[in-house]
XYZ file of C-alpha atoms in Angstrom:
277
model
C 0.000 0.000 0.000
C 2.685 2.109 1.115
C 4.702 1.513 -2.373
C 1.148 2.309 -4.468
C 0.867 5.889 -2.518
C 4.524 6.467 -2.947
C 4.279 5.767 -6.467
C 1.296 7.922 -6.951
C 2.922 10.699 -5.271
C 6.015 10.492 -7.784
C 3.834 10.204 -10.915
C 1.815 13.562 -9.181
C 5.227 15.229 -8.613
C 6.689 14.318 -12.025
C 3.289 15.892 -13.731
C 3.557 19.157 -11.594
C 7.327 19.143 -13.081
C 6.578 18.780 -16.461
C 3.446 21.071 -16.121
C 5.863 23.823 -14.849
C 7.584 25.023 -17.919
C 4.267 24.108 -19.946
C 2.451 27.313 -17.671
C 5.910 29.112 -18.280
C 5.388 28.751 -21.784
C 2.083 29.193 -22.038
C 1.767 33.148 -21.361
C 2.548 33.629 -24.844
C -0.130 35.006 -27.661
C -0.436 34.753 -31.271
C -0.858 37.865 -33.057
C -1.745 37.859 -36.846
C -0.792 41.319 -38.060
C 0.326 43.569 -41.187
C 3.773 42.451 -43.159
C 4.415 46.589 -42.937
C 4.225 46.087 -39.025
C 6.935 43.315 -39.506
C 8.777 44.777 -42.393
C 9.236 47.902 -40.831
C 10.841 46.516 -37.967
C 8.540 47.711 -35.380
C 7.922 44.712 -33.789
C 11.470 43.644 -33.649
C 11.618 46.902 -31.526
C 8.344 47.026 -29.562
C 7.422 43.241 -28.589
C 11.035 43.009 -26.514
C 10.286 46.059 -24.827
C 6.351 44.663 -23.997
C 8.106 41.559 -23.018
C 9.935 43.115 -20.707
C 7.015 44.913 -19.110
C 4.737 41.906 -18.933
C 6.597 38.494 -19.410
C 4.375 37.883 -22.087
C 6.030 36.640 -25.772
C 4.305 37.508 -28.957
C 4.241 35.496 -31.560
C 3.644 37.017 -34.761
C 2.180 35.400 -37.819
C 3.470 38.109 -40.495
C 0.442 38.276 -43.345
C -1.770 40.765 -45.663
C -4.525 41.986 -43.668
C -7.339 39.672 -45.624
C -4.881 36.759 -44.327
C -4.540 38.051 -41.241
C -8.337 38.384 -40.421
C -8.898 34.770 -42.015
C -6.228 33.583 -39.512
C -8.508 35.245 -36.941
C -11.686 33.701 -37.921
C -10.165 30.228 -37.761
C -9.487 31.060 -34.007
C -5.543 30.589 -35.197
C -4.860 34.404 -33.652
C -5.235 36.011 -29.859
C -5.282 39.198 -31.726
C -5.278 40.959 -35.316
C -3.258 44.244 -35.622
C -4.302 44.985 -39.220
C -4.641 48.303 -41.559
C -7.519 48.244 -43.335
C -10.564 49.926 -41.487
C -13.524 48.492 -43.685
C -12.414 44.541 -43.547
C -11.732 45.219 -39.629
C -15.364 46.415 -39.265
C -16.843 43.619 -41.539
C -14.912 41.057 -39.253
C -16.728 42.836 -36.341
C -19.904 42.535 -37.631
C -19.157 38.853 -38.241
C -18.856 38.723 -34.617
C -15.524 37.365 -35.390
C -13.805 40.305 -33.037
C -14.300 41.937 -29.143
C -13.966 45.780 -30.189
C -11.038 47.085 -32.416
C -9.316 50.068 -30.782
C -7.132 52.790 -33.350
C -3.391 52.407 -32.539
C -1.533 54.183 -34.503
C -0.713 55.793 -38.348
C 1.502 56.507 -41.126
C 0.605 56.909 -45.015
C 1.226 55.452 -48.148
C 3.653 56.314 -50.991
C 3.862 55.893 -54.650
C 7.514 54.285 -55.431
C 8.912 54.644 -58.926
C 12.205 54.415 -60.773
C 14.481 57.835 -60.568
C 14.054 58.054 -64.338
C 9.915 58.235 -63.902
C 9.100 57.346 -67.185
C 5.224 58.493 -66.345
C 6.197 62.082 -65.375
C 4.672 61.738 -62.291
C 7.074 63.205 -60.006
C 5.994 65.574 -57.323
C 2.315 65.227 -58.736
C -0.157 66.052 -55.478
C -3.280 64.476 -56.825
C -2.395 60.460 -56.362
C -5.971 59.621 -58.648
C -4.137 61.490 -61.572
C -0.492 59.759 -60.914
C -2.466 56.584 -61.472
C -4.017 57.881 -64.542
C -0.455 58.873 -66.055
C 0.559 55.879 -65.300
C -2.003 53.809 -66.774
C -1.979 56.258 -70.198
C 1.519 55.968 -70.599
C 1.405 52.059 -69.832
C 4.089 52.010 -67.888
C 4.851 49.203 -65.518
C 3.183 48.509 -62.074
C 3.698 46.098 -59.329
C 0.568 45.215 -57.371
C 0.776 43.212 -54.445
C -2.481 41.121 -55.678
C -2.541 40.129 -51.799
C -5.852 41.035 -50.286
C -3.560 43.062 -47.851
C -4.467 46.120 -46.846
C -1.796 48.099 -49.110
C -3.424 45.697 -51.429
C -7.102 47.325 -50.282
C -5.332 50.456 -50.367
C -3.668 50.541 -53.598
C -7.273 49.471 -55.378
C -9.159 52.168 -53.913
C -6.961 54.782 -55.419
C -7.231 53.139 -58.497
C -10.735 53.227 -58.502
C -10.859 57.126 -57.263
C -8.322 57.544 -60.584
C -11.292 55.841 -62.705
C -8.959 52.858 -63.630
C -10.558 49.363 -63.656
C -7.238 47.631 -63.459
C -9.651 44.133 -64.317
C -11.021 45.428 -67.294
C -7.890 47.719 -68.302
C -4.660 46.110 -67.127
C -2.158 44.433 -69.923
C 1.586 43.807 -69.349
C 2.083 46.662 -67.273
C 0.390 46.087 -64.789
C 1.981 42.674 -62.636
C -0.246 41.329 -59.732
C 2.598 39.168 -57.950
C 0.705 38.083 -54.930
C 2.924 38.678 -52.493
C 4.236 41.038 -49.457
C 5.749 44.642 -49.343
C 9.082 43.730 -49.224
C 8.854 40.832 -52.212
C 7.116 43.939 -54.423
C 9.747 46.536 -53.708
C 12.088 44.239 -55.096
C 10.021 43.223 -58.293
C 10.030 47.188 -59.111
C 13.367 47.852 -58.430
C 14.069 44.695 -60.787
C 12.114 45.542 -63.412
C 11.512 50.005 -63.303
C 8.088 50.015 -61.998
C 6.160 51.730 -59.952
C 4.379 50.467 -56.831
C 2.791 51.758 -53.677
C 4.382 50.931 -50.339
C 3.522 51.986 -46.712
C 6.269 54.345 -45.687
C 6.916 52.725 -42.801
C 8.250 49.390 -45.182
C 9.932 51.970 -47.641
C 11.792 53.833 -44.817
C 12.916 50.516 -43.466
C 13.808 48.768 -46.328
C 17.520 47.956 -47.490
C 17.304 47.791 -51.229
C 15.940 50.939 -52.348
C 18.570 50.914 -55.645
C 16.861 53.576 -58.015
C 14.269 53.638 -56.210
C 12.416 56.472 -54.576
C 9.168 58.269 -53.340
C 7.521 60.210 -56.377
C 3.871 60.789 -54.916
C 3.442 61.466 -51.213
C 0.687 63.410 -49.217
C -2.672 62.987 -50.848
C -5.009 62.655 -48.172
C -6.497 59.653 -49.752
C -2.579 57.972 -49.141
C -3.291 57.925 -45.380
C -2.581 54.975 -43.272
C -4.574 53.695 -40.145
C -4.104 50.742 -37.764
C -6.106 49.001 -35.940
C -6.065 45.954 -33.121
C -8.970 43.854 -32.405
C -9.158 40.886 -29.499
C -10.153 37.735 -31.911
C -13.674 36.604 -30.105
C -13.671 34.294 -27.432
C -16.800 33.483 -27.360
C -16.359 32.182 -30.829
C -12.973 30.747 -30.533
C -12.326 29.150 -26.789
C -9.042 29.189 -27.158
C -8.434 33.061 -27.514
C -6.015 33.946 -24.486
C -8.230 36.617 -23.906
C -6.629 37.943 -20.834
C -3.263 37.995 -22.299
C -4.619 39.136 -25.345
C -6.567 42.190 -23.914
C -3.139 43.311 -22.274
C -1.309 43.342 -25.072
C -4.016 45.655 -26.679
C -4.022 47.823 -23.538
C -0.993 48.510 -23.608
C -0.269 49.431 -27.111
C -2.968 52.013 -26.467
C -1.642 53.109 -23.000
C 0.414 56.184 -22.739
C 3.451 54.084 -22.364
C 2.910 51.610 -25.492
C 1.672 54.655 -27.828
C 5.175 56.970 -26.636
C 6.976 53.502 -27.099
C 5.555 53.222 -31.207
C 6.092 57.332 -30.943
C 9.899 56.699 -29.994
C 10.369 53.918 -32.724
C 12.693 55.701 -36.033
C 15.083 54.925 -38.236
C 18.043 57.631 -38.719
C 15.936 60.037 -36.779
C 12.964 59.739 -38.771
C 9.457 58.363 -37.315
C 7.957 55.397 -39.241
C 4.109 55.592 -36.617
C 2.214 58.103 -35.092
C 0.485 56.820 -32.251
C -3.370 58.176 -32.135
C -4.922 55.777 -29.746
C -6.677 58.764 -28.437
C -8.694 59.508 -31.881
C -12.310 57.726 -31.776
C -12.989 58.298 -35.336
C -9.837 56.799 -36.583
């Protein structure tokens, strides 16, 4: 008898061991978010700093913002940090997330070759950029990713009048992929393309590169976070989750994403504070 307790009091002992670094581990989240968050290198400055603070690890699943949401509705996210206000509000309705909260902005630029074979250059009105562009035929890299640069990039279109279904040929290139992947293709092949600034600032390989088109109102940039539903999805960490988002919207998360540049220059404005954005 004495032997059967003893050994039940090992095998108890032995699960409490292994179920230690299993809790340890455990007060980690998964956040689906933006490639520009990634590719801009804010998280590879902010998360340590929120580890830091909380103990928590993110995990980051780097995707377009249609990606990112779908990651959300398969409960395979804590959280989506996304830019792209209209899909975040449809995947509210959906009752797929909590309550999205504004974090933070930047805008959008249209890239091109030095040698801007358009004549675009310094043009204010990004609509009639687009329209050059399209007249003259020259080439264009779309992302083609349902990301929300993606989003982004065909709502301009659309303000320029340009169905880019009905009226693109072999100058305009849908490669399907992320930011970083599209900067590339144009600087391979003297295209244009639009790029979050935060990406462009941040990325390595500008060659000939450089920003043609910049501060049309209709090139701004919002981000949003939203707690993937609980209710829907069990396995949200919804506590972890939830302090994650409040601190990126505290006064110290929004001054950390304030203090984040590169060569002096800021890459987010924090605007937490803003309830229309």
């Amino acid at each position: 008898m004495l032997h059967h307790r003893t050994l039940i009091t090992a095998i108890a002992a032995g699960a409490l061991l292994l179920g230690a670094p299993a809790y340890a581990q455990d007060k980690s989240i998964v956040v689906a978010s933006t490639t520009s968050t990634q590719d801009s290198g804010l998280f590879e400055y902010l998360l340590p700093i929120f580890q830091q603070k909380t103990g928590i690890t993110v995990k980051v699943v780097a995707q377009g913002t249609g990606q990112a949401l779908d990651t959300g509705r398969r409960g395979d996210a804590d959280v989506v940090f996304v830019h792209a206000k209209s899909a975040e509000e449809k995947f509210l309705a959906e009752g797929e997330g909590v309550k999205r909260f504004p974090v933070m902005y930047n805008d959008f630029v249209l890239i091109g070759p030095k040698t801007d074979p358009a004549g675009i250059k310094s043009m204010k009105d990004v609509a009639k950029a687009l329209q050059t562009i399209k007249d003259k035929q020259a080439s264009f890299i779309s992302r083609g990713d349902r990301s929300g640069t993606h989003i982004a990039e065909l709502n301009l279109w659309k303000d320029s009048s340009v169905d880019t279904e009905k009226d693109k040929g072999s100058w305009y290139k849908s490669i399907g992929q992320g930011m970083g992947a599209a900067l590339n293709t144009a600087g391979a092949s003297n295209a244009y393309v639009l790029s979050d600034r935060g990406t462009w600032i941040h990325f390595k390989n500008k060659g000939d590169l450089q920003i043609l088109v910049e501060g049309d109102k209709r090139m701004f940039n919002q981000y949003g976070v939203i707690l993937v539903n609980p209710a829907k999805h069990p396995n949200v960490k919804k506590e972890l989750g939830q302090e994650f988002i409040d601190w990126l919207i505290s006064p110290d998360g929004q001054k950390t994403i304030s203090n984040y540049k590169i060569e002096g220059e800021q890459l987010f404005y924090p605007n937490a504070s803003d309830p229309n954005a």
